[in-house]
Coordinates of C-alpha atoms in Angstrom, one line a residue:
M220 CA -4.8 -39.6 -0.6
K221 CA -1.4 -41.3 -0.3
K222 CA -0.6 -42.5 3.3
V223 CA 3.3 -42.2 4.3
A224 CA 5.1 -43.3 7.3
V225 CA 8.2 -41.2 8.2
I226 CA 10.6 -42.7 10.6
L227 CA 12.4 -40.0 12.6
S228 CA 15.8 -40.5 14.8
G229 CA 15.6 -38.1 17.4
C230 CA 15.9 -34.4 17.2
G231 CA 19.2 -32.8 16.1
V232 CA 21.7 -33.4 13.5
Y233 CA 24.7 -34.4 15.4
D234 CA 22.6 -37.1 17.8
G235 CA 19.0 -37.3 16.0
A236 CA 17.2 -36.7 13.0
E237 CA 18.2 -33.8 11.1
I238 CA 15.8 -31.0 11.8
H239 CA 16.0 -29.1 8.4
E240 CA 15.5 -32.4 6.5
S241 CA 12.8 -33.7 8.7
V242 CA 10.8 -30.5 8.2
I243 CA 11.4 -30.1 4.7
T244 CA 10.2 -33.7 4.1
L245 CA 6.8 -33.2 6.2
L246 CA 6.2 -29.8 4.5
R247 CA 6.5 -31.3 1.1
L248 CA 4.3 -34.4 1.9
S249 CA 1.8 -32.0 3.2
Q250 CA 1.9 -29.7 0.1
R251 CA 1.2 -32.7 -2.0
G252 CA -1.6 -33.8 0.2
A253 CA -0.4 -37.0 1.7
Q254 CA -1.6 -38.1 4.8
V255 CA 1.6 -38.8 7.2
Q256 CA 2.5 -40.6 10.4
C257 CA 5.5 -40.2 12.0
F258 CA 7.2 -43.2 13.9
A259 CA 10.4 -43.7 16.1
P260 CA 12.0 -46.5 17.9
N261 CA 11.3 -46.3 21.5
I262 CA 15.0 -46.9 22.6
E263 CA 17.8 -44.6 24.0
Q264 CA 19.6 -42.6 22.0
H265 CA 23.2 -43.4 21.7
H266 CA 24.4 -40.5 23.3
V267 CA 23.6 -36.7 23.6
L268 CA 25.5 -33.9 22.0
N269 CA 25.8 -30.2 22.7
H270 CA 24.8 -28.9 19.5
L271 CA 26.8 -25.4 20.5
T272 CA 29.8 -26.9 21.2
G273 CA 29.7 -30.5 19.8
E274 CA 30.6 -32.0 22.9
E275 CA 29.1 -35.0 24.6
M276 CA 26.8 -34.3 27.5
A277 CA 26.3 -36.4 30.5
E278 CA 22.4 -37.2 30.1
K279 CA 20.3 -39.6 28.6
R280 CA 17.4 -39.2 26.0
N281 CA 14.6 -41.2 24.4
V282 CA 14.8 -41.3 20.5
L283 CA 10.8 -41.7 20.5
V284 CA 10.5 -38.9 23.0
E285 CA 13.2 -36.4 21.1
S286 CA 11.2 -37.3 17.9
A287 CA 7.9 -35.9 19.3
R288 CA 9.6 -32.3 19.2
I289 CA 9.7 -32.4 15.4
A290 CA 6.3 -34.2 15.1
R291 CA 4.7 -31.7 17.6
G292 CA 3.9 -34.8 19.6
E293 CA 2.3 -36.7 16.8
V294 CA 4.6 -39.6 16.7
K295 CA 4.2 -43.3 17.6
D296 CA 6.6 -46.4 18.4
V297 CA 7.9 -47.6 15.3
R298 CA 6.8 -51.2 16.5
E299 CA 3.0 -49.9 16.0
A300 CA 3.6 -49.2 12.2
K301 CA 2.1 -51.8 9.9
V302 CA 3.1 -52.0 6.2
E303 CA -0.5 -52.4 5.0
D304 CA -1.6 -49.0 6.6
F305 CA 0.9 -47.1 4.1
D306 CA 1.7 -46.4 0.6
A307 CA 5.3 -45.5 1.1
L308 CA 7.9 -44.9 4.0
I309 CA 10.5 -42.2 4.1
V310 CA 13.4 -41.6 6.4
P311 CA 15.4 -38.4 6.6
G312 CA 18.8 -38.2 7.9
G313 CA 20.9 -36.7 10.6
F314 CA 23.6 -38.6 12.8
G315 CA 20.5 -40.2 14.4
A316 CA 19.8 -42.5 11.2
A317 CA 23.7 -43.7 11.8
K318 CA 23.6 -43.7 15.6
N319 CA 20.2 -44.6 16.7
L320 CA 18.6 -46.3 13.6
S321 CA 21.8 -48.2 12.8
D322 CA 25.3 -48.0 14.2
F323 CA 26.9 -47.3 10.6
A324 CA 28.5 -44.1 12.5
F325 CA 30.6 -46.7 14.7
K326 CA 31.0 -49.9 12.8
G327 CA 30.8 -48.5 9.0
D328 CA 30.3 -51.7 6.8
Q329 CA 30.0 -54.0 9.6
C330 CA 26.9 -52.3 10.9
E331 CA 23.3 -53.6 11.9
V332 CA 20.2 -51.7 11.6
Q333 CA 17.9 -51.3 14.5
P334 CA 15.8 -54.3 14.7
D335 CA 12.2 -52.6 14.7
V336 CA 13.2 -50.0 12.1
L337 CA 14.8 -53.0 9.9
A338 CA 11.8 -55.1 10.2
L339 CA 9.4 -52.4 9.2
A340 CA 11.7 -51.2 6.2
K341 CA 12.1 -55.0 4.9
A342 CA 8.2 -55.1 5.1
F343 CA 8.0 -52.1 2.7
A344 CA 10.7 -53.8 0.6
A345 CA 8.9 -57.2 0.3
A346 CA 5.6 -55.1 -0.4
K347 CA 7.2 -53.4 -3.4
K348 CA 6.1 -50.1 -1.9
P349 CA 8.6 -47.2 -2.3
V350 CA 10.8 -46.0 0.1
G351 CA 12.8 -42.8 0.2
L352 CA 16.1 -42.7 2.0
I353 CA 17.6 -39.1 2.7
C354 CA 21.2 -37.8 3.5
I355 CA 23.1 -40.6 5.3
A356 CA 19.6 -42.8 5.7
P357 CA 21.0 -44.8 2.6
A358 CA 23.7 -46.3 4.6
M359 CA 20.8 -48.9 5.6
A360 CA 19.9 -49.7 2.1
A361 CA 22.0 -52.8 1.7
R362 CA 20.7 -54.2 5.0
I363 CA 17.3 -53.6 3.8
Y364 CA 17.2 -54.6 0.2
G365 CA 20.6 -56.8 0.1
E366 CA 23.2 -57.0 -2.6
G367 CA 23.1 -54.6 -5.7
V368 CA 20.8 -52.2 -4.5
E369 CA 21.4 -48.7 -6.0
C370 CA 21.6 -45.9 -3.8
T371 CA 23.6 -42.5 -3.1
I372 CA 25.0 -40.7 -0.2
G373 CA 26.3 -38.1 -2.7
T374 CA 30.1 -38.0 -3.6
D375 CA 31.8 -39.0 -0.5
E376 CA 34.3 -41.5 -1.2
G377 CA 34.9 -43.1 2.2
T378 CA 31.2 -43.3 2.8
A379 CA 30.3 -44.5 -0.5
K380 CA 33.0 -47.2 -0.3
A381 CA 31.6 -48.3 3.2
L382 CA 28.1 -48.9 1.3
T383 CA 29.8 -50.8 -1.5
N384 CA 31.6 -53.0 0.8
M385 CA 27.9 -53.9 2.5
G386 CA 26.7 -54.7 -1.2
A387 CA 25.2 -51.6 -2.4
K388 CA 25.9 -50.1 -5.8
H389 CA 26.8 -46.6 -5.1
I390 CA 26.0 -43.9 -7.6
D391 CA 27.6 -40.3 -7.3
C392 CA 24.8 -37.7 -7.1
A393 CA 24.5 -34.1 -7.0
V394 CA 22.6 -32.3 -4.1
E395 CA 19.6 -31.3 -6.3
D396 CA 19.2 -34.9 -7.6
I397 CA 18.0 -38.3 -6.8
V398 CA 19.0 -41.9 -7.7
E399 CA 16.1 -44.1 -7.9
D400 CA 16.6 -47.9 -7.9
K401 CA 13.7 -48.8 -10.5
D402 CA 13.6 -52.6 -9.3
R403 CA 13.3 -51.9 -5.8
K404 CA 11.3 -48.8 -5.8
L405 CA 14.0 -47.1 -3.6
V406 CA 14.7 -43.2 -3.9
T407 CA 17.8 -41.6 -2.5
T408 CA 19.0 -38.3 -2.2
P409 CA 22.2 -36.6 -0.6
A410 CA 20.4 -33.6 1.0
Y411 CA 23.0 -32.3 3.9
M412 CA 25.7 -34.7 2.9
L413 CA 26.6 -32.2 0.2
A414 CA 24.0 -29.2 0.9
Q415 CA 25.5 -26.0 1.9
S416 CA 22.1 -24.5 2.7
I417 CA 18.7 -25.2 3.6
A418 CA 17.5 -24.3 -0.1
E419 CA 20.1 -26.8 -1.4
A420 CA 18.9 -29.5 0.9
A421 CA 15.2 -28.9 -0.2
S422 CA 15.9 -29.2 -3.8
G423 CA 16.8 -32.8 -3.6
I424 CA 14.3 -33.6 -0.9
N425 CA 11.4 -32.0 -2.5
K426 CA 12.5 -34.4 -5.7
A427 CA 12.6 -37.4 -3.4
V428 CA 9.5 -36.7 -1.9
D429 CA 7.5 -36.1 -5.2
R430 CA 9.1 -39.2 -6.8
V431 CA 8.2 -41.5 -4.0
L432 CA 4.6 -40.3 -4.0
E433 CA 4.7 -41.1 -7.7
L434 CA 5.4 -44.5 -7.2
A435 CA 3.0 -45.0 -4.7

């Protein structure tokens, strides 16, 4: 049985993990018989947004606590994750990946990845274990793997240029497809960077999850 670590970034597309992407990922892993443990950084969310109006709310939320909503309570602090316990790592998207797991949403190509998340992802890279990054999460790829890493966020020119500036090699990709960096065992897919429906998002995510498991 393959063991997979999944890093969540809160709960909700605008300030946390994209719920559809997270659930599709967890569903596909379950369908393929993988054993999954969810993790999240035990930090304050960058901010909280009202998902009905898009307006910022005057409250504070914790990324780990919010991620527990998606994981049905079964989530641990990312600092507890040990690379030797797992065969692969997957990170769903949502703005949480660019606001909580990194600050890409604010600093673009000058961004940094949250230290605990970066340490774990780099450990998977060093161990040559497969990693799947979904939607905007590939914005972290260059910080994890360094120059020349091949990945996709779909076809958005501005975002792709920021990734290129960071040292990544961006490859345009349709919503139902994946990009695989064979040397680094990194699999990426655009999901809601392009998807117009949950079915479209699932088409690429299922393929990415399947490929990550094949590489594990």
